[in-house]
Coordinates of C-alpha atoms in Angstrom, one line a residue:
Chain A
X1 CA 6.9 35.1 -9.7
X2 CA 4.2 32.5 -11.1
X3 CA 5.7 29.2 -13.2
X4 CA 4.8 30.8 -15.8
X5 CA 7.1 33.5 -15.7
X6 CA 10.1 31.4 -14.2
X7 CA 9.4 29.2 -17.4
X8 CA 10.0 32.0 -19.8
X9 CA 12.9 33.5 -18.1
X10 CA 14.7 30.3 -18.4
X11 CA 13.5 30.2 -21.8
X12 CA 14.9 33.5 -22.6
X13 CA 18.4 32.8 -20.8
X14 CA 18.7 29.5 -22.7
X15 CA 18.3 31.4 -26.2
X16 CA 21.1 33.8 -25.3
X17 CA 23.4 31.2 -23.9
X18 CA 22.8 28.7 -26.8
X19 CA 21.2 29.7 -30.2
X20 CA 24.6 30.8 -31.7
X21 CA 26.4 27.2 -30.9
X22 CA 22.9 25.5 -31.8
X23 CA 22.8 27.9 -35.3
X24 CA 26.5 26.5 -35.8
X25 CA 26.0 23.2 -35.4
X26 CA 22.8 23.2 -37.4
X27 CA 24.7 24.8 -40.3
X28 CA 27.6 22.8 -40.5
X29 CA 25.0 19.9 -40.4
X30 CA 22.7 21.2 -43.1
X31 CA 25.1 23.4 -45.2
X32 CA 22.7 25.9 -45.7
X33 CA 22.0 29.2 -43.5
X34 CA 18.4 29.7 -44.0
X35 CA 18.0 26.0 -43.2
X36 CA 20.0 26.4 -40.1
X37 CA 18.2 29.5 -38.9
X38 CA 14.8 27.8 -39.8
X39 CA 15.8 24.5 -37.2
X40 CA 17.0 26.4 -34.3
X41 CA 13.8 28.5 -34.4
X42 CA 11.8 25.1 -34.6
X43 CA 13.4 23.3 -32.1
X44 CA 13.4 26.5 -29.9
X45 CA 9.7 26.3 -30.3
X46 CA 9.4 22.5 -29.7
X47 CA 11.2 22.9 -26.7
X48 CA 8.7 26.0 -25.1
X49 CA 5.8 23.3 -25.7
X50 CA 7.7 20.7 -24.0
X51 CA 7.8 23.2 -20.6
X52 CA 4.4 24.7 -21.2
X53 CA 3.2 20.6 -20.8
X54 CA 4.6 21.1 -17.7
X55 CA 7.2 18.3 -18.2
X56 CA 10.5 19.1 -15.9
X57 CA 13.7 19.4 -17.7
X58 CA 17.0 18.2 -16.1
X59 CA 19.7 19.6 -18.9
X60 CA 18.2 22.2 -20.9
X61 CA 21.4 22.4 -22.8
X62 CA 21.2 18.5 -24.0
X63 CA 17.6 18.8 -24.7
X64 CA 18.0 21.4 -26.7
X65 CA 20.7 19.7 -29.0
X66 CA 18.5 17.0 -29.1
X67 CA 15.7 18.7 -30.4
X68 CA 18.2 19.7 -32.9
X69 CA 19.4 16.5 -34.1
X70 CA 15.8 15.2 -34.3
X71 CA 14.9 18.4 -36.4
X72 CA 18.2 17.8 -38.5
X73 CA 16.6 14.1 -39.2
X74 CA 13.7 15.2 -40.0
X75 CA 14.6 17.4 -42.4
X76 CA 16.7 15.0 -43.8
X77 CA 14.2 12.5 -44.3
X78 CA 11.8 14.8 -46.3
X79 CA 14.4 15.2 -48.8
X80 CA 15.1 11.9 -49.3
X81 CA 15.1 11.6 -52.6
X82 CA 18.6 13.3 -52.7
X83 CA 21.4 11.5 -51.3
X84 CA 23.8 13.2 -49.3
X85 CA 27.1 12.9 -52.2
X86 CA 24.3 15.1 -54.1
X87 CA 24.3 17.4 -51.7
X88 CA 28.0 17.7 -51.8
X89 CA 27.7 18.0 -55.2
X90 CA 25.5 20.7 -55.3
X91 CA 27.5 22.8 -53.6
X92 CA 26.7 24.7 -50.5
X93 CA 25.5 28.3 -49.1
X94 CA 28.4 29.8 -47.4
X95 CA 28.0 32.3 -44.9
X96 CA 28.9 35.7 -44.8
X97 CA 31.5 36.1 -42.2
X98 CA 30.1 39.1 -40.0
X99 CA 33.2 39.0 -37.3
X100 CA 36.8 41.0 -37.0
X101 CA 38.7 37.7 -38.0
X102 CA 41.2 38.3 -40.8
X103 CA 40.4 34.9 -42.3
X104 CA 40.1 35.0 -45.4
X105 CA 37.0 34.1 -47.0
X106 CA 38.4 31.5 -49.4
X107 CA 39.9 29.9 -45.9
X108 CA 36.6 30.5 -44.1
X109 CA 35.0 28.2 -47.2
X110 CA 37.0 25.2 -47.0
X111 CA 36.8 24.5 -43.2
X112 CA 32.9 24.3 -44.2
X113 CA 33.6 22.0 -47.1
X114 CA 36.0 19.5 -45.2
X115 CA 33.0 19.2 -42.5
X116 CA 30.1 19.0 -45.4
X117 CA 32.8 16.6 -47.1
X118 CA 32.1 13.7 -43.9
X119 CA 29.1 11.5 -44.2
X120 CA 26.4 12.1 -41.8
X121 CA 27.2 9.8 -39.0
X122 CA 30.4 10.8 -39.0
X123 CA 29.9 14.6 -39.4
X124 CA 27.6 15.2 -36.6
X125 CA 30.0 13.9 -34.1
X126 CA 32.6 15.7 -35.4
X127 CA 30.7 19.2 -34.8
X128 CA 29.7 18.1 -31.9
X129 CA 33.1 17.3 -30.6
X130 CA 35.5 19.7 -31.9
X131 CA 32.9 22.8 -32.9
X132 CA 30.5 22.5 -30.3
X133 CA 32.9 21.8 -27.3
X134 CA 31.4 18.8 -26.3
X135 CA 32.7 15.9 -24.1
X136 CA 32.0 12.2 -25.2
X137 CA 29.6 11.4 -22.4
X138 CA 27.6 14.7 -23.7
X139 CA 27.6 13.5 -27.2
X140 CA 26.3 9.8 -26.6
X141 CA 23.3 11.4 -24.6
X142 CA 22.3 13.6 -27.0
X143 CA 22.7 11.0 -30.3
X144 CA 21.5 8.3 -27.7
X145 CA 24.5 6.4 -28.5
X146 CA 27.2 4.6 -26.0
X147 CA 30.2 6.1 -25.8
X148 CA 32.2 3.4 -27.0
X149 CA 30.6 4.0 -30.6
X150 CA 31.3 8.0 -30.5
X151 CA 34.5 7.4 -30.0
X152 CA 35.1 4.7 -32.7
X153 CA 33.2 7.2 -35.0
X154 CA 35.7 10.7 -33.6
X155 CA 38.8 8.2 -34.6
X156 CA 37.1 7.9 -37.8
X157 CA 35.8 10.9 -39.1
X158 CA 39.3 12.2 -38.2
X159 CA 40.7 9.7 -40.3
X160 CA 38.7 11.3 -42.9
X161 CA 39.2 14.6 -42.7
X162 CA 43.2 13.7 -42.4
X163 CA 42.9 12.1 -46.0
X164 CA 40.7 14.7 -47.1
X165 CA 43.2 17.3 -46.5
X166 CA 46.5 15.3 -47.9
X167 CA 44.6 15.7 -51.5
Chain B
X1 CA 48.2 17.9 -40.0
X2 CA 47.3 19.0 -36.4
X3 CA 47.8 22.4 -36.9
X4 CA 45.6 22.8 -40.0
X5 CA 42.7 20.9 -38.3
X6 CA 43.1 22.9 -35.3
X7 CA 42.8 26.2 -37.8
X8 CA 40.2 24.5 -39.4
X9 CA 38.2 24.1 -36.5
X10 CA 39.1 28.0 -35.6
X11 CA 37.7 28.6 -38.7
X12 CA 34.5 26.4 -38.7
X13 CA 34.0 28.1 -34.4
X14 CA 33.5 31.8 -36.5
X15 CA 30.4 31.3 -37.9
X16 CA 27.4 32.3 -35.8
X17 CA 24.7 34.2 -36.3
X18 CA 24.4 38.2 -36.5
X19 CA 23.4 40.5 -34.2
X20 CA 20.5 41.0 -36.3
X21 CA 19.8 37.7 -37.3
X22 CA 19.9 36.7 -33.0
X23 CA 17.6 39.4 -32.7
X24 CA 14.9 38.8 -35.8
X25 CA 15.5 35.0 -34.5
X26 CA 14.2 36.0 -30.9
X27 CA 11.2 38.2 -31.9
X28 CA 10.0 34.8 -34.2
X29 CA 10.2 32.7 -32.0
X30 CA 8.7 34.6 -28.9
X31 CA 5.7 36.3 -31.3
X32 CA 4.9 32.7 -31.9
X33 CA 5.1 32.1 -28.3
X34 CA 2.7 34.3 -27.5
X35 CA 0.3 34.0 -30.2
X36 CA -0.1 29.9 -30.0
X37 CA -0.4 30.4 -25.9
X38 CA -2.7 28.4 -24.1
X39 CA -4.0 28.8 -20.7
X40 CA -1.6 26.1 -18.4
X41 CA -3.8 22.8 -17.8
X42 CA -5.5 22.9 -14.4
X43 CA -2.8 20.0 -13.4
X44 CA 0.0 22.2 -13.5
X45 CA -1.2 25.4 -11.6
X46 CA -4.4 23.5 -9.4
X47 CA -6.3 26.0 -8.1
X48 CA -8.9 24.4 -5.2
X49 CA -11.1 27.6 -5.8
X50 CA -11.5 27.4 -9.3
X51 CA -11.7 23.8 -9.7
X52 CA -14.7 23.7 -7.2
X53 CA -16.6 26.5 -9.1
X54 CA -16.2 25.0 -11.6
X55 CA -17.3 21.6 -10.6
X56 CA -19.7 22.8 -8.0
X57 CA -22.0 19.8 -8.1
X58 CA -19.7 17.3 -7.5
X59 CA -17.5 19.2 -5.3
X60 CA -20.9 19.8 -3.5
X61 CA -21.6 16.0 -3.6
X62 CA -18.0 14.8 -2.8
X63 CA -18.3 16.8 0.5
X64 CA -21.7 15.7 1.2
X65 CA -19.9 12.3 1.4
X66 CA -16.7 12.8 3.3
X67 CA -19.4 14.3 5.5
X68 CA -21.5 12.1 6.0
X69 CA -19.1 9.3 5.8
X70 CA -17.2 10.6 9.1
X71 CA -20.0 11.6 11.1
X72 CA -21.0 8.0 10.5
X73 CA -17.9 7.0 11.7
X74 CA -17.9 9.4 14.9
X75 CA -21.3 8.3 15.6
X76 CA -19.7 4.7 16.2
X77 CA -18.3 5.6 19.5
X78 CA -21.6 7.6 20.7
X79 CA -22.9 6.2 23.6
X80 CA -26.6 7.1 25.5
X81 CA -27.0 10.6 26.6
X82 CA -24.6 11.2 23.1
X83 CA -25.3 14.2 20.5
X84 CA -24.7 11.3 17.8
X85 CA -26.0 8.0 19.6
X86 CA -29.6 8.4 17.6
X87 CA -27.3 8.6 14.4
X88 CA -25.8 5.3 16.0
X89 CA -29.0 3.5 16.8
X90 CA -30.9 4.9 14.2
X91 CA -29.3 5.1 11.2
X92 CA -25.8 3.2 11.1
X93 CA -28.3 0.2 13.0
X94 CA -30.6 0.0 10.8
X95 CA -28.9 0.1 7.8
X96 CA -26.8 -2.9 9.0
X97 CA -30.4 -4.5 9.9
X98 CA -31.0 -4.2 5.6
X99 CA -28.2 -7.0 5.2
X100 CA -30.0 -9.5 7.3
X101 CA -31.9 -11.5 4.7
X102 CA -32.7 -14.8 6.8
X103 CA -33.9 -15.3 10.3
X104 CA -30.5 -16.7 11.3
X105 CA -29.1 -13.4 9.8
X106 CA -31.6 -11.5 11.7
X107 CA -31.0 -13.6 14.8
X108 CA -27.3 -12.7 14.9
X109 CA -27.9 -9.2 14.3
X110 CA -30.2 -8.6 16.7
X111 CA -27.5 -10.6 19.1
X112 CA -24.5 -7.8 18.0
X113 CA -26.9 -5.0 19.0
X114 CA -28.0 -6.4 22.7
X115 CA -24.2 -6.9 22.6
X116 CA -23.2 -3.4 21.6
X117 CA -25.6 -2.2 24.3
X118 CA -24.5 -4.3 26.9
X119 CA -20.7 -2.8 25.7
X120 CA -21.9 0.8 26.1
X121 CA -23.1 0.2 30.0
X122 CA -19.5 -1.5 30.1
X123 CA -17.9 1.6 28.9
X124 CA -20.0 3.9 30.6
X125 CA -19.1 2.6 33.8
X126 CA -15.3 2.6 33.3
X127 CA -15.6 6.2 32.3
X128 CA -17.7 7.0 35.6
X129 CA -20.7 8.6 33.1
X130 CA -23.1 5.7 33.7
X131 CA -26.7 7.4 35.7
X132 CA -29.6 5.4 36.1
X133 CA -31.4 6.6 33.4
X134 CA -28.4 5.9 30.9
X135 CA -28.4 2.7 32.4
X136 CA -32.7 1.6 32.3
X137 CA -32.8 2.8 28.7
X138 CA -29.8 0.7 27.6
X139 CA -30.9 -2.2 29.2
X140 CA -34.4 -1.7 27.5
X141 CA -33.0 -2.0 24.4
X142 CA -30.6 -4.6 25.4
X143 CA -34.1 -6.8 26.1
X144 CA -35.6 -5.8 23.0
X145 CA -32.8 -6.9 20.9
X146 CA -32.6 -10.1 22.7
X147 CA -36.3 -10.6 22.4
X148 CA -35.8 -10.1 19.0
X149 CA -33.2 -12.2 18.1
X150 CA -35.0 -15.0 20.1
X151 CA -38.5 -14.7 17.6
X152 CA -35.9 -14.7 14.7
X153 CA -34.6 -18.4 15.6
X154 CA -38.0 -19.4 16.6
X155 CA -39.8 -17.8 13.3
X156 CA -36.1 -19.2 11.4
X157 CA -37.1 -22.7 13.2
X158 CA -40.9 -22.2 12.1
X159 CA -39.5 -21.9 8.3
X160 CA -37.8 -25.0 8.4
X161 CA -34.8 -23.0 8.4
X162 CA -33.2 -25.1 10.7
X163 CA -32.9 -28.9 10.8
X164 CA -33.0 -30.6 14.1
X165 CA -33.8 -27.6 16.0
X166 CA -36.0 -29.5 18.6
X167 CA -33.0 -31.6 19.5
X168 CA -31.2 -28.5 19.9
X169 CA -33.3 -26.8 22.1
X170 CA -34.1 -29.4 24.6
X171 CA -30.4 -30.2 25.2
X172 CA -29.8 -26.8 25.5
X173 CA -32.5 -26.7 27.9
X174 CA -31.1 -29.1 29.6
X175 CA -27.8 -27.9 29.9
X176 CA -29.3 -24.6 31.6
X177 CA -29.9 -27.1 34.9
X178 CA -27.2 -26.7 37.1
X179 CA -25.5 -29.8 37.4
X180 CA -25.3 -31.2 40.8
X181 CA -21.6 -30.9 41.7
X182 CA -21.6 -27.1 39.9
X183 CA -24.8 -26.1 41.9
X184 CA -23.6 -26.2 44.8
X185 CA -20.3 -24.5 44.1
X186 CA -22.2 -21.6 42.9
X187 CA -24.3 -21.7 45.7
X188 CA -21.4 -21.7 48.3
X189 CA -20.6 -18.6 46.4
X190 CA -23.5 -16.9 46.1
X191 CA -23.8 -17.5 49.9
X192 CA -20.5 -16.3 50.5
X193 CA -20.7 -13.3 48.4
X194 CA -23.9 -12.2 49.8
X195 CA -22.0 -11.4 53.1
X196 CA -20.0 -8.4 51.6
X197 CA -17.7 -8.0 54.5
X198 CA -16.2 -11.6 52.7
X199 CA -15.3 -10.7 49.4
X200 CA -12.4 -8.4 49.0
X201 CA -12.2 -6.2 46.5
X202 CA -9.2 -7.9 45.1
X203 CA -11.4 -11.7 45.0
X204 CA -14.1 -9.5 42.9
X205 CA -11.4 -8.2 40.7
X206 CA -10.1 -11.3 40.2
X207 CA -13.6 -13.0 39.8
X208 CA -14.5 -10.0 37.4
X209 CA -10.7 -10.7 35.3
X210 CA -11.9 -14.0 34.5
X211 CA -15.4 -14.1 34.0
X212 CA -14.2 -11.1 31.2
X213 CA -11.6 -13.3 29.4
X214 CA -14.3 -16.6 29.0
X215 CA -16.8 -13.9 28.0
X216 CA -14.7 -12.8 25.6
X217 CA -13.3 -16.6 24.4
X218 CA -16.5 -18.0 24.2
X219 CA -17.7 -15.1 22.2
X220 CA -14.7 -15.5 19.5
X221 CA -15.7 -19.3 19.7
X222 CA -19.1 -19.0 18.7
X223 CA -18.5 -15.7 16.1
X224 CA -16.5 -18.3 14.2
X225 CA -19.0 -20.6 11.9
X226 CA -16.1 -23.1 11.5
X227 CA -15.8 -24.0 15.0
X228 CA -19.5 -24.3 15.3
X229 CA -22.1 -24.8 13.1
X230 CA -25.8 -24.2 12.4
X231 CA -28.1 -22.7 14.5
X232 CA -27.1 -24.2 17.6
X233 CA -23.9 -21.4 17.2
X234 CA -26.7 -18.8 17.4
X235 CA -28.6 -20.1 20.6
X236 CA -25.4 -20.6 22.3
X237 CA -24.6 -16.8 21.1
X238 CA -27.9 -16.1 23.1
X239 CA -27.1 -17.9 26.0
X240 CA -23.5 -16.1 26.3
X241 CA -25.7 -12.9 25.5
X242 CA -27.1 -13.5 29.3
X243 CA -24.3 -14.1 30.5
X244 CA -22.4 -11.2 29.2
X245 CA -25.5 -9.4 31.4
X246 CA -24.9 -10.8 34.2
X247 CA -21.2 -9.5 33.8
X248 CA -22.1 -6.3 33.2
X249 CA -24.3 -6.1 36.2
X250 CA -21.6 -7.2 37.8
X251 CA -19.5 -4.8 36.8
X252 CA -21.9 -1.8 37.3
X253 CA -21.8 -3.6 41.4
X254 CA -18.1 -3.7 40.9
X255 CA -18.1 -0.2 40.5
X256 CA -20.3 1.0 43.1
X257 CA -18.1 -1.0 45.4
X258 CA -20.5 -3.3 46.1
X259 CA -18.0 -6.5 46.1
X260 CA -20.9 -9.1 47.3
X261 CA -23.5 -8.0 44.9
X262 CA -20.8 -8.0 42.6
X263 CA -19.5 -11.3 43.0
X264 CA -23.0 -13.2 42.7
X265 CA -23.7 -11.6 39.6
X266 CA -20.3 -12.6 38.3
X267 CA -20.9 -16.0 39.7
X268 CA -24.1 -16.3 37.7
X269 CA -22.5 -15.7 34.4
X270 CA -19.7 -18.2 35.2
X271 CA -22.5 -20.5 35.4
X272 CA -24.2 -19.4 32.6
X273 CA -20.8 -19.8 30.7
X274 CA -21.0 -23.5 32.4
X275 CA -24.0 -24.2 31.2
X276 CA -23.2 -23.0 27.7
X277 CA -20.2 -25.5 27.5
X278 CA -21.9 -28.2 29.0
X279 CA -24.0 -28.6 26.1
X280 CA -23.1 -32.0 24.2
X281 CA -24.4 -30.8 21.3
X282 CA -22.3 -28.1 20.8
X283 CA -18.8 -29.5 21.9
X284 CA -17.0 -26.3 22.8
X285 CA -15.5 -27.5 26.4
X286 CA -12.6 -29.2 24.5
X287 CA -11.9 -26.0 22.3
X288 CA -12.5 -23.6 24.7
X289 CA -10.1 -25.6 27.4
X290 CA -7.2 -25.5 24.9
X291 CA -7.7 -22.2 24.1
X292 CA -7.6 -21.0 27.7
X293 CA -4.5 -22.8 28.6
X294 CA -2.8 -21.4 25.3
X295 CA -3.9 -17.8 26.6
X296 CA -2.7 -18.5 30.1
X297 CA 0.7 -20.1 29.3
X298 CA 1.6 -17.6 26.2
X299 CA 1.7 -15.3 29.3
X300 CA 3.9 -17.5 31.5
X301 CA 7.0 -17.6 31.6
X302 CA 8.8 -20.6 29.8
X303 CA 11.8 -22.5 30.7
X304 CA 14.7 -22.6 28.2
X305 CA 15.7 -25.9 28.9
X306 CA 12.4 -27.4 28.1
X307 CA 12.5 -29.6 24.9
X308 CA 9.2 -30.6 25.2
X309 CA 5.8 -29.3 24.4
X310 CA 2.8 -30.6 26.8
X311 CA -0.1 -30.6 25.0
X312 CA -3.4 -31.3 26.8
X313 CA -6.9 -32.8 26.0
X314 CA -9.8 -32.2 28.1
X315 CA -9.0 -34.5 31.0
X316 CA -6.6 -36.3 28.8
X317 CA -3.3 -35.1 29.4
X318 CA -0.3 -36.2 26.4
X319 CA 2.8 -35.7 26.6
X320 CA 5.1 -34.8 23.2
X321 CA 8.5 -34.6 23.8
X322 CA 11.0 -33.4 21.5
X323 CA 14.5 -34.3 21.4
X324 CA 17.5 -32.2 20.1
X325 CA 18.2 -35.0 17.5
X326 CA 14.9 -35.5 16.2
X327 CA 13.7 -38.2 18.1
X328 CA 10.5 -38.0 19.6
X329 CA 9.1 -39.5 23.1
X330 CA 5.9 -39.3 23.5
X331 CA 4.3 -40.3 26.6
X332 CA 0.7 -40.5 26.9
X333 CA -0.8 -40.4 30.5
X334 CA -4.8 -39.9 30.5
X335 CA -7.3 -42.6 29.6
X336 CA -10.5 -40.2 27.9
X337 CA -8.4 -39.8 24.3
X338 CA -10.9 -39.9 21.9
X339 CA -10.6 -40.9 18.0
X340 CA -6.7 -40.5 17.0
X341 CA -6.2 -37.6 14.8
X342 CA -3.5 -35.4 14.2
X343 CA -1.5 -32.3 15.3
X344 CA -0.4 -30.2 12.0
X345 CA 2.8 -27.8 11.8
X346 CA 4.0 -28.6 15.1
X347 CA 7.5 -27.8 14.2
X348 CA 6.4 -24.6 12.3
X349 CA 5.0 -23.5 16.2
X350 CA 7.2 -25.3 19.0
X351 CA 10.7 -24.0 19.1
X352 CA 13.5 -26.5 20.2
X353 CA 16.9 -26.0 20.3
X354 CA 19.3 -28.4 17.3
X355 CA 19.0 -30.1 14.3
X356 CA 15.5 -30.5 12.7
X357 CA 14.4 -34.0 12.9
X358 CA 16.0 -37.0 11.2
X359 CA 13.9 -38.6 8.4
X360 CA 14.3 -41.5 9.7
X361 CA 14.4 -40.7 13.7
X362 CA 10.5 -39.8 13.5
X363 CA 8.5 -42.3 14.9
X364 CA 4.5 -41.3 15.7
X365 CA 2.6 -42.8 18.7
X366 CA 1.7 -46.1 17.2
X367 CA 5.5 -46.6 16.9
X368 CA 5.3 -46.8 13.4
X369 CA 8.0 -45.3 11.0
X370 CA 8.4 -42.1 10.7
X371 CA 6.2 -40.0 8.0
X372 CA 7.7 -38.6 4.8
X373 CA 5.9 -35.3 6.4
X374 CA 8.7 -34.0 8.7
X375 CA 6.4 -31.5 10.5
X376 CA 3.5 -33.9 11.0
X377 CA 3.5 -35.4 14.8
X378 CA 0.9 -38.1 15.5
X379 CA -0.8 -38.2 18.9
X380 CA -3.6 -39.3 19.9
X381 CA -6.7 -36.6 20.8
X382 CA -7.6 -34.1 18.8
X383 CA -5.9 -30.5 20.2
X384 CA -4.5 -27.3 18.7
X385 CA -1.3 -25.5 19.5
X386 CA -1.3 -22.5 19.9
X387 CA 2.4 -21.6 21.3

């Protein structure tokens, strides 16, 4: 088998293992589905052109959520003129559930809203840590934070969502 | 609390993406894929074969080099009789020859090349390949180079190259006469080696041994510009040159078995040697004395207990000994010191057992205080360690 093809094979394994957490995690940071799906394709892309230059890749699984982040960054940065409350404001797209679950959708709606509720910094921990799965270690990697400041920011954006759900 | 954030976290893990939507997802992302491909950069898959037809030329002239380059380098070793010795005598040679801009440049390479030659009967004979022929053509060209480098000094002399080079000449002239007490030791020798049945083997060896390491001494003396200068260097070089000869021709006897023939050509470059130091104006019997004991007693065994390093002069013999605390006792025995100078870094080369010296302990050889310099010993003569 050339590089080539031992490239795209990992490529291809990576998408099945990962674009349905990285789709989660983008919507949950963006609040919108077509933006979500729109991100994972791009930083699926981004990531091929990082292996085609030839450049060796140690945790495909971090890379990949920090392609993510970046893309999430970027995309907030070109709508800067509205702030983040705005966005809350606004409202967001929710998704249509597609699984067996018998949640209801009205249920299904406000976990979204408590998360969409959190300010950034706080939020994408918070994904990270209890919808994603990941360990604290993981998260400072990928945010390129130490851990010391994820964990004061967990302890906090739980504080948040605690007072958001006693209204 | 807990149990509505941990259904609120249930609820938030149920969104994903469709089948569908995975699927549509995957066919983007891989169509773009293959339409923005590029071919991988040579860096990542190198291919030898493609890279060189695709940079034939300078693949072509790269190995033209490495070529070139190593044949050069084989043709180093060639010696007469050699697939590769014209490469070595005509074209590594003479391109060295270019370099030599001035007469004394020219001088000394012509000297390297009657030397080289003079090396390649040497190595001949040790590898039993040495015929006559090998032998008449290297010595003609060890007589061409030397004629040569002797019209360089004399053309170099003619320039005004040189200053004082009548002076230099005649006292090297004059140091070629046997003096009286060496003449006849070398003729008691010649005379003793002409009967063969009287020198062993084992005296020739020996006799061979050490005319090889003065050679070679002498040689390193008179390569270095430092120890000598100016163009007497390069007349001396000439002189050894004959000498290194007459060792050679020695050898060549050695080898043949012919002891007596062996020794008196060995005997003759000893004197040659002799005649070469004896020259006043180039001062090298001090240097190359010191030198010679320092190559004879790094070979000897030392004794442990010894504290003390002797440290001789020419005839002048001084005595510097070192204490364990510091202190030093020098005793100088010898009346032909010249001008006082200094020995440097001592300490840095003798090794003695205890303390370093006391500041105020040192004392040099005028009895004077000791010197803020704690590795500076005073003693009359001018020497070098080399321990």
């Amino acid at each position: 088998m050339t590089r080539e093809q031992d490239m795209r094979k990992e490529f291809e394994t990576a998408y099945e293992n990962y674009a349905d957490a990285l789709f989660r995690h983008c919507f949950f940071r963006v609040s919108s589905r077509e933006t979500a799906l729109d991100l994972v394709q791009e930083s699926f892309l981004k990531t091929w052109d990082y292996m085609q230059k030839g450049e060796k890749i140690i945790n495909l699984k971090s890379f990949l959520y920090r392609v993510v982040n970046n893309s999430i960054i970027d995309f907030y940065r070109k709508r800067k003129s509205e702030s983040l409350d705005a966005l809350a404001e606004d409202g967001f797209d929710p998704p249509v559930r597609h699984n067996e679950d018998i949640m209801s959708q009205t249920e299904y709606n406000r976990a979204i809203s408590f998360f969409e509720k959190l300010s950034e910094q706080y939020r994408s921990v918070m994904i990270m840590r209890f919808i994603d799965g990941m360990a604290i270690p993981e998260i400072a990697e990928i945010l390129n934070e130490t851990e010391n400041n994820v964990s004061v920011r967990i302890h906090r954006g739980l504080e948040k969502i605690r007072k958001l759900m006693e209204i | 609390m807990k149990k509505t954030f941990e259904q609120l976290i249930d609820e938030a893990k149920s969104v994903s993406l469709s089948v569908a939507e995975k699927e549509t997802l995957k066919r983007n992302i891989f169509e773009q894929i293959q339409s923005s491909s590029k071919p991988l950069k040579i860096s990542e898959t190198f291919n030898f074969l493609i890279f060189t037809r695709t940079h034939l030329a300078a693949s072509a002239l790269v190995l033209l080099f490495v070529l070139v380059g190593a044949t050069s380098a084989f043709a180093e070793r060639a010696l007469p009789g050699g697939l590769l010795y014209p490469l070595k005598t005509g074209v590594n040679e003479e391109v060295r020859g270019w370099f030599a801009f001035s007469g004394q440049a020219e001088a000394e390479f012509e000297i390297d090349l009657a030397h080289r030659r003079l090396e390649e009967i040497e190595k001949m004979t040790d590898s039993s390949s040495l015929t006559d022929e090998k032998k008449n053509k290297a010595e003609e060209q060890f007589v061409l180079h030397t004629e040569k480098a002797e019209r360089s000094i004399l053309s170099g002399s003619s320039e005004g190259e040189k200053e004082g080079k009548g002076d230099d000449s005649a006292s090297l002239t004059a140091a070629e006469q046997e003096s009286p007490a060496r003449s006849e030791f070398s003729l008691k020798v010649s005379q003793e080696a002409a009967q063969s049945d009287v020198v062993s083997k084992e005296s020739a060896e020996e006799l061979l041994k050490d005319v090889k390491s003065k050679i070679e001494l002498l040689g390193k003396i008179l390569k270095s510009k430092k120890q000598v200068p100016g163009e007497s260097r390069i007349e001396a070089r000439l002189f050894l040159l004959k000498a290194e000869r007459m060792f050679v021709d020695g050898k060549v006897k050695f080898s043949e078995k012919d002891y007596g023939s062996a020794a008196v050509e060995l005997t003759k470059a000893l004197q040659a040697i002799e005649n070469i130091l004896q020259s006043p104006d180039l001062n090298l019997r001090t240097i190359f004395e010191m030198k010679l004991k320092a190559e004879s007693d790094s070979s000897d065994e030392k004794n442990p207990s010894d504290d003390f390093t002797q440290i001789k002069s020419g005839d002048s013999f001084v005595d510097v000994k070192l204490r364990s605390d510091g202190t030093i006792d020098d005793d100088q025995s010898g009346s032909d010191t010249e001008a006082s100078g200094e020995v440097r870094g001592a300490n840095s080369q003798v090794e003695f057992e205890g303390d370093e010296p006391k500041q105020e302990d040192r004392r040099n050889d005028r009895g004077e205080d000791g010197d803020e310099d704690k590795n500076r010993i005073e003693i009359r003569g001018e020497v070098q360690i080399g321990i």
